[in-house]
Coordinates of C-alpha atoms in Angstrom, one line a residue:
M231 CA 13.6 19.2 -7.6
T232 CA 11.1 16.4 -7.8
T233 CA 7.6 17.7 -6.7
G234 CA 4.1 16.5 -6.5
I235 CA 2.7 12.9 -6.3
F236 CA 5.9 11.4 -7.8
K237 CA 8.0 12.6 -4.9
R238 CA 5.4 11.4 -2.4
T239 CA 5.0 8.0 -4.0
A240 CA 8.7 7.4 -3.8
L241 CA 8.5 8.1 0.0
V242 CA 5.7 5.8 0.6
A243 CA 7.3 3.0 -1.3
A244 CA 10.7 3.6 0.4
L245 CA 12.2 3.6 -3.0
A246 CA 14.0 6.9 -2.9
T247 CA 17.2 5.3 -2.0
T248 CA 19.2 7.3 -4.6
G249 CA 19.0 10.4 -2.6
V250 CA 19.6 8.5 0.6
V251 CA 22.7 6.6 -0.5
A252 CA 24.3 9.9 -1.6
Q253 CA 25.3 10.2 2.0
A254 CA 27.3 7.1 1.9
D255 CA 30.7 8.8 1.1
T256 CA 30.6 10.5 4.5
L257 CA 28.6 8.1 6.7
P258 CA 28.9 4.3 7.3
F259 CA 25.3 4.1 6.6
S260 CA 22.4 6.3 5.4
F261 CA 19.2 7.0 7.4
Y262 CA 15.7 7.9 6.2
A263 CA 12.4 8.4 7.8
L264 CA 8.8 9.4 7.3
L265 CA 6.4 10.6 10.1
D266 CA 2.7 11.3 9.5
A267 CA 0.3 12.0 12.3
G268 CA -3.1 13.8 12.5
V269 CA -6.4 14.4 14.1
V270 CA -9.0 12.3 12.5
S271 CA -12.8 12.6 12.8
T272 CA -14.9 9.8 11.4
K273 CA -18.7 9.6 11.2
I274 CA -20.3 6.2 10.5
S275 CA -24.0 6.4 9.5
G276 CA -26.8 4.3 8.0
G277 CA -27.3 0.5 8.4
T278 CA -28.0 -1.2 11.6
A279 CA -24.6 -1.3 13.4
G280 CA -21.5 0.9 14.1
A281 CA -23.1 4.3 13.7
G282 CA -21.6 7.3 15.6
N283 CA -18.8 9.7 15.6
T284 CA -15.1 9.0 16.5
T285 CA -12.3 11.6 17.0
E286 CA -8.8 10.2 17.2
V287 CA -5.1 11.4 17.2
R288 CA -4.1 8.9 14.6
S289 CA -0.8 7.6 13.1
S290 CA -0.5 7.9 9.4
P291 CA -3.9 9.2 8.0
I292 CA -2.2 9.7 4.6
D293 CA 1.2 7.9 4.5
P294 CA 2.6 5.0 6.6
S295 CA 5.2 6.1 9.1
F296 CA 8.6 4.4 9.1
W297 CA 12.3 4.7 9.4
G298 CA 15.2 2.8 7.8
I299 CA 18.8 2.4 7.1
V300 CA 20.8 1.5 4.1
A301 CA 24.5 0.4 4.0
E302 CA 26.4 -0.2 0.8
K303 CA 29.9 -1.2 -0.6
K304 CA 30.9 -0.5 -4.2
V305 CA 33.4 -2.1 -6.5
D306 CA 33.6 -0.7 -9.9
D307 CA 29.9 -0.9 -11.2
L308 CA 28.8 -3.5 -8.7
I309 CA 27.2 -2.4 -5.4
G310 CA 26.4 -4.7 -2.5
G311 CA 24.3 -3.6 0.4
I312 CA 21.7 -4.2 3.1
Q313 CA 18.4 -2.4 3.9
M314 CA 16.4 -2.5 7.1
E315 CA 13.1 -0.6 7.4
S316 CA 10.7 -0.4 10.4
T317 CA 7.3 0.8 11.1
I318 CA 6.6 3.8 13.4
N319 CA 3.2 3.8 14.9
T320 CA 2.9 7.1 16.6
T321 CA -0.3 6.3 18.5
N322 CA 0.8 2.8 19.6
Y323 CA -2.5 1.1 18.8
S324 CA -3.5 -0.7 15.7
G325 CA -7.3 -0.4 15.1
T326 CA -7.8 -2.8 12.2
D327 CA -4.1 -3.3 11.5
T328 CA -2.8 -6.8 12.5
G329 CA 0.8 -6.3 11.6
N330 CA 3.6 -6.6 14.3
H331 CA 4.7 -3.0 14.5
N332 CA 6.9 -3.6 17.5
A333 CA 9.3 -5.8 15.5
L334 CA 12.5 -4.4 14.2
A335 CA 12.7 -4.3 10.3
D336 CA 9.0 -5.4 10.0
R337 CA 8.8 -3.6 6.6
Q338 CA 12.2 -4.6 5.0
A339 CA 15.2 -6.6 6.0
N340 CA 17.3 -7.7 3.0
V341 CA 20.6 -8.0 1.4
Y342 CA 21.1 -7.1 -2.2
V343 CA 23.5 -6.6 -5.1
K344 CA 23.0 -4.2 -8.0
S345 CA 24.5 -2.5 -11.0
D346 CA 23.3 0.0 -13.6
S347 CA 23.7 -2.6 -16.4
L348 CA 22.4 -5.8 -14.7
G349 CA 19.6 -4.5 -12.3
K350 CA 19.1 -5.4 -8.7
L351 CA 18.8 -8.8 -6.8
E352 CA 17.3 -8.7 -3.3
M353 CA 16.8 -11.5 -0.7
G354 CA 15.0 -11.5 2.6
R355 CA 12.0 -9.4 3.6
I356 CA 11.3 -7.2 0.5
T357 CA 8.5 -5.1 -0.9
D358 CA 5.9 -6.7 -3.1
P359 CA 6.5 -5.8 -6.8
V360 CA 2.8 -5.6 -7.5
F361 CA 2.3 -3.3 -4.4
D362 CA 5.2 -1.2 -5.7
A363 CA 3.5 -0.9 -9.0
L364 CA 0.1 -0.1 -7.4
L365 CA 1.6 2.9 -5.6
T366 CA 2.7 4.5 -8.8
I367 CA -0.7 4.5 -10.3
D368 CA -3.1 4.8 -7.5
P369 CA -4.7 8.3 -7.7
T370 CA -4.4 9.1 -4.0
S371 CA -2.5 6.3 -2.2
S372 CA -3.7 7.5 1.2
G373 CA -5.0 5.8 4.3
F374 CA -8.8 6.1 3.6
G375 CA -11.1 5.2 0.8
N376 CA -9.0 4.2 -2.2
T377 CA -7.5 1.1 -4.0
L378 CA -5.3 0.3 -1.0
S379 CA -8.4 -0.6 1.1
P380 CA -9.4 -3.5 -1.0
W381 CA -5.8 -4.4 -1.6
F382 CA -5.2 -4.8 2.2
Q383 CA -8.6 -6.3 2.8
V384 CA -8.0 -9.2 0.4
V385 CA -4.3 -9.5 -0.1
G386 CA -3.3 -8.3 3.3
H387 CA 0.3 -7.4 2.8
S388 CA 2.7 -5.0 1.1
S389 CA 6.0 -6.8 1.8
D390 CA 7.0 -10.5 1.6
T391 CA 9.2 -12.4 4.0
G392 CA 11.5 -15.1 2.8
A393 CA 11.5 -13.9 -0.7
I394 CA 13.9 -13.3 -3.6
K395 CA 13.3 -10.3 -6.0
Y396 CA 14.8 -9.1 -9.3
S397 CA 14.5 -5.6 -10.7
S398 CA 15.6 -5.2 -14.3
P399 CA 17.3 -2.1 -15.7
V400 CA 15.3 0.1 -18.1
I401 CA 15.5 -1.3 -21.7
G402 CA 13.7 0.6 -24.4
G403 CA 11.5 2.2 -22.0
F404 CA 10.6 -1.1 -20.3
S405 CA 11.5 -2.3 -16.8
A406 CA 10.3 -5.3 -14.8
K407 CA 10.2 -6.7 -11.3
V408 CA 9.6 -10.3 -10.4
S409 CA 9.7 -12.2 -7.1
Y410 CA 9.3 -15.6 -5.6
V411 CA 8.1 -16.1 -2.0
A412 CA 8.8 -19.3 -0.1
A413 CA 6.1 -21.0 2.0
S414 CA 5.8 -20.0 5.7
A415 CA 7.5 -22.6 7.9
S416 CA 5.0 -22.3 10.7
P417 CA 1.7 -20.8 9.3
T418 CA -0.6 -19.4 12.0
I419 CA -4.3 -20.0 11.6
G420 CA -6.1 -16.8 11.4
G421 CA -3.0 -14.7 10.8
N422 CA -3.2 -11.7 8.4
N423 CA -1.3 -13.3 5.6
S424 CA 0.6 -15.9 7.6
T425 CA -1.4 -18.8 6.0
Y426 CA -0.1 -18.0 2.5
G427 CA 2.3 -20.5 1.1
T428 CA 4.5 -20.1 -2.0
G429 CA 3.8 -17.1 -4.2
V430 CA 4.9 -15.3 -7.3
R431 CA 4.7 -11.7 -8.3
A432 CA 5.6 -9.9 -11.6
A433 CA 5.2 -6.3 -12.6
L434 CA 6.0 -4.6 -16.0
N435 CA 6.4 -0.9 -16.5
Y436 CA 6.6 1.0 -19.8
N437 CA 7.8 4.7 -19.8
Y438 CA 7.6 7.2 -22.6
G439 CA 8.4 10.6 -21.4
D440 CA 5.8 11.7 -18.9
F441 CA 3.6 8.7 -19.6
N442 CA 3.8 5.4 -17.7
L443 CA 1.9 2.2 -18.2
V444 CA 1.9 -0.6 -15.6
G445 CA 0.6 -4.1 -15.6
A446 CA 1.2 -6.7 -12.8
Y447 CA 0.1 -10.2 -11.6
E448 CA 0.3 -11.9 -8.3
S449 CA -0.6 -15.4 -7.0
N450 CA -0.4 -16.9 -3.6
N451 CA -0.9 -20.5 -2.6
A452 CA -2.2 -22.0 0.6
A453 CA 0.4 -23.1 3.2
S454 CA -2.0 -25.2 5.3
T455 CA -4.7 -27.7 4.6
F456 CA -8.2 -26.4 5.4
S457 CA -11.5 -28.0 4.7
T458 CA -12.0 -26.0 1.4
V459 CA -8.4 -25.2 0.6
T460 CA -5.5 -27.7 0.4
I461 CA -1.8 -27.0 0.5
G462 CA -0.5 -25.7 -2.8
Q463 CA -4.0 -24.7 -4.0
N464 CA -4.4 -21.1 -5.2
Q465 CA -5.6 -19.0 -2.3
N466 CA -5.5 -15.5 -3.8
S467 CA -4.5 -13.9 -7.1
V468 CA -4.3 -10.2 -8.2
D469 CA -4.4 -8.6 -11.7
L470 CA -3.4 -4.9 -11.9
L471 CA -3.4 -2.5 -14.8
G472 CA -2.9 1.3 -14.7
A473 CA -1.4 4.4 -16.0
N474 CA -0.2 7.9 -15.1
Y475 CA 0.5 10.9 -17.3
K476 CA 1.9 14.3 -16.3
V477 CA 0.9 17.4 -18.2
G478 CA 2.4 20.5 -16.8
A479 CA 1.1 20.9 -13.2
V480 CA -1.5 18.1 -13.7
T481 CA -0.9 14.4 -13.0
L482 CA -3.6 12.0 -14.2
K483 CA -3.8 8.5 -12.8
A484 CA -6.1 5.5 -13.5
I485 CA -6.1 2.0 -12.1
Y486 CA -7.9 -1.3 -12.4
L487 CA -7.4 -3.9 -9.8
V488 CA -9.0 -7.4 -9.7
N489 CA -8.8 -9.5 -6.5
K490 CA -9.7 -13.2 -6.8
D491 CA -9.9 -15.0 -3.5
N492 CA -10.7 -18.4 -2.1
A493 CA -11.8 -18.2 1.5
Q494 CA -10.4 -20.9 3.9
Q495 CA -12.5 -22.9 6.2
Y496 CA -11.1 -24.5 9.4
S497 CA -13.6 -26.5 11.6
G498 CA -16.5 -24.7 10.0
T499 CA -15.1 -21.3 10.6
T500 CA -14.0 -18.8 7.8
I501 CA -10.3 -18.0 8.2
N502 CA -8.0 -15.3 7.0
T503 CA -10.2 -13.6 4.3
T504 CA -13.7 -13.4 3.0
D505 CA -14.5 -15.0 -0.3
Y506 CA -15.2 -12.1 -2.6
G507 CA -15.1 -14.3 -5.7
S508 CA -13.6 -11.6 -8.0
M509 CA -13.7 -8.1 -6.6
K510 CA -12.9 -5.5 -9.2
T511 CA -11.8 -2.0 -8.3
T512 CA -11.5 0.9 -10.7
G513 CA -10.1 4.3 -9.8
F514 CA -9.3 7.5 -11.5
G515 CA -8.0 11.0 -10.4
G516 CA -4.6 12.5 -9.7
S517 CA -3.0 15.7 -8.5
Y518 CA -2.6 19.4 -9.3
D519 CA 0.5 21.4 -8.3
F520 CA -0.5 25.0 -7.5
S521 CA 3.2 25.5 -6.7
E522 CA 6.2 23.5 -5.5
K523 CA 4.8 23.8 -2.0
L524 CA 1.0 23.5 -2.5
Q525 CA -0.6 20.4 -4.0
L526 CA -4.2 19.0 -4.3
T527 CA -4.7 15.2 -4.7
G528 CA -8.0 13.4 -5.2
G529 CA -9.6 10.3 -6.6
Y530 CA -12.9 8.4 -7.1
Y531 CA -13.1 4.6 -6.7
Q532 CA -15.6 1.9 -7.2
S533 CA -15.2 -1.6 -5.9
K534 CA -17.7 -4.4 -7.0
D535 CA -17.9 -8.1 -6.7
G536 CA -17.4 -10.0 -9.9
G537 CA -20.7 -11.8 -9.6
S538 CA -19.5 -15.3 -9.1
A539 CA -21.7 -17.7 -7.2
K540 CA -19.8 -17.0 -3.9
T541 CA -20.0 -14.2 -1.3
N542 CA -20.9 -11.7 -3.9
G543 CA -22.8 -8.4 -3.3
T544 CA -20.0 -6.0 -2.6
N545 CA -20.6 -2.6 -4.1
V546 CA -18.6 0.3 -2.6
S547 CA -17.9 3.8 -3.9
A548 CA -15.2 6.0 -2.4
F549 CA -13.9 9.5 -2.8
D550 CA -10.7 10.8 -1.3
A551 CA -9.0 14.2 -1.5
Y552 CA -6.4 16.1 0.4
L553 CA -4.4 19.4 0.2
T554 CA -0.8 19.6 1.3
Y555 CA 1.3 22.6 2.0
E556 CA 5.1 22.5 2.6
F557 CA 5.6 25.4 5.0
I558 CA 9.1 24.2 6.0
K559 CA 11.4 22.1 3.8
D560 CA 10.2 18.5 3.9
L561 CA 7.5 19.4 6.6
K562 CA 3.9 19.6 5.3
V563 CA 0.5 20.3 6.9
Y564 CA -2.5 18.7 5.3
G565 CA -6.3 18.5 5.3
Q566 CA -8.1 15.5 4.1
V567 CA -11.7 14.5 3.4
A568 CA -12.9 11.0 2.4
N569 CA -16.3 9.4 1.9
V570 CA -16.9 5.7 1.5
Q571 CA -20.5 4.4 0.8
D572 CA -21.4 0.7 1.0
N573 CA -24.2 0.0 -1.5
G574 CA -23.7 -3.8 -1.2
T575 CA -26.1 -6.5 -0.1
A576 CA -26.1 -8.1 3.3
A577 CA -24.2 -11.1 1.8
S578 CA -21.2 -8.9 1.0
G579 CA -20.1 -8.6 4.6
A580 CA -18.0 -5.8 6.1
F581 CA -15.8 -3.5 3.9
A582 CA -12.6 -2.0 5.3
F583 CA -12.4 1.6 4.5
S584 CA -9.0 2.3 6.1
S585 CA -5.5 1.1 5.3
N586 CA -2.2 2.0 6.9
Y587 CA -2.6 1.6 10.7
G588 CA -6.5 1.5 10.9
T589 CA -9.0 3.3 12.9
F590 CA -11.3 2.7 15.8
A591 CA -14.3 4.1 14.0
G592 CA -17.1 1.8 13.0
S593 CA -17.8 -1.9 13.7
N594 CA -18.4 -5.2 12.0
N595 CA -22.0 -6.2 12.3
G596 CA -22.4 -5.2 15.8
F597 CA -19.0 -6.6 17.0
T598 CA -15.9 -4.7 18.0
T599 CA -13.9 -5.0 14.8
T600 CA -13.1 -1.5 13.7
G601 CA -12.5 0.4 10.4
A602 CA -15.2 -1.4 8.5
I603 CA -18.7 -0.5 7.3
T604 CA -21.5 -2.8 6.2
A605 CA -24.3 -2.7 3.7
G606 CA -26.2 0.6 3.8
Q607 CA -23.5 2.4 5.8
S608 CA -21.2 5.3 4.9
A609 CA -18.0 6.5 6.5
K610 CA -17.1 10.3 6.3
V611 CA -13.6 11.1 7.3
L612 CA -11.9 14.4 8.0
S613 CA -8.3 14.7 9.0
V614 CA -5.7 17.4 9.6
G615 CA -2.1 16.5 10.2
L616 CA 1.6 17.0 9.9
H617 CA 3.8 15.0 7.4
Y618 CA 7.6 15.0 7.6
G619 CA 9.9 13.1 5.3
F620 CA 13.7 12.9 5.9
F621 CA 15.4 11.4 2.8

């Protein structure tokens, strides 16, 4: 039985299709789901804006909630199928999250063909190969205070629409994923990542027993002409390096993420993302399995601007830890604590300390934008919740 962080990572990435598809002999399709809901208390302190306490019943404090279906047909070694996956937002409000979670198959909607010897080819709305890789090496991969926060803040997506992706078989311990994303036909000014044009992603994984080494690269071009960025010019790129290693009940993880971003200007207004220049995030931690049912996960992170002559000054440290207990098969209760401290300068702007579906806690320089802290502020988060995975 798969236990610990590896099982959880597979759920988050919606990659645990082997166990799901095992139902295909008796059902016309296979169904899977993950639901996570909890009570979250957040205290924002310091600085000049957004201080105070917020208590919420929150969707997905640790993992995103979703449901999906997979249907397949097999001829000899060749399998063809479809996958559709939709977000479940249990509290029906978004906080900092700008995704359209009322749409069917907002996470995945693709057709694919695969075989053990040739790998897998997908087309449609697919998961980002670099984000897939990030989930395997991020020490906590939860909703607060980790590498996912700067990822969503700068890159702003975990799946791609209008894309083609190839996943190779494992050869000599190596496996790879590459994808190409077509330009948006009707980019919307100010959308979360709707202004991205063409993009490429590549991730390489090396496995040797209980050791995994991951390297990945992503690049996105602009889809529209702005005063500082033209069509086809690089808008954002990501470099990722990390590893995980399992020793008995302990799983160790380390990650290094570099976000390089060019802010867009339209009629004198900054659009889409803040220009961080080159924000570098390091993280280390992992998990300890007290038993198959009880697990402790934790990690420490540091995000700093690369020091380019742009909007530098970002300097954020974060700690995140949670304890999970599976008291009924696949149903867990958890307690989580996270602390995010912004030691940046005033020029660094707001830093989003939440991923998944956001939070109403905090504000952005006195405005109503939530889930962010500014220079001199800290966010302390406590959450207790229930987590159920049906796979």
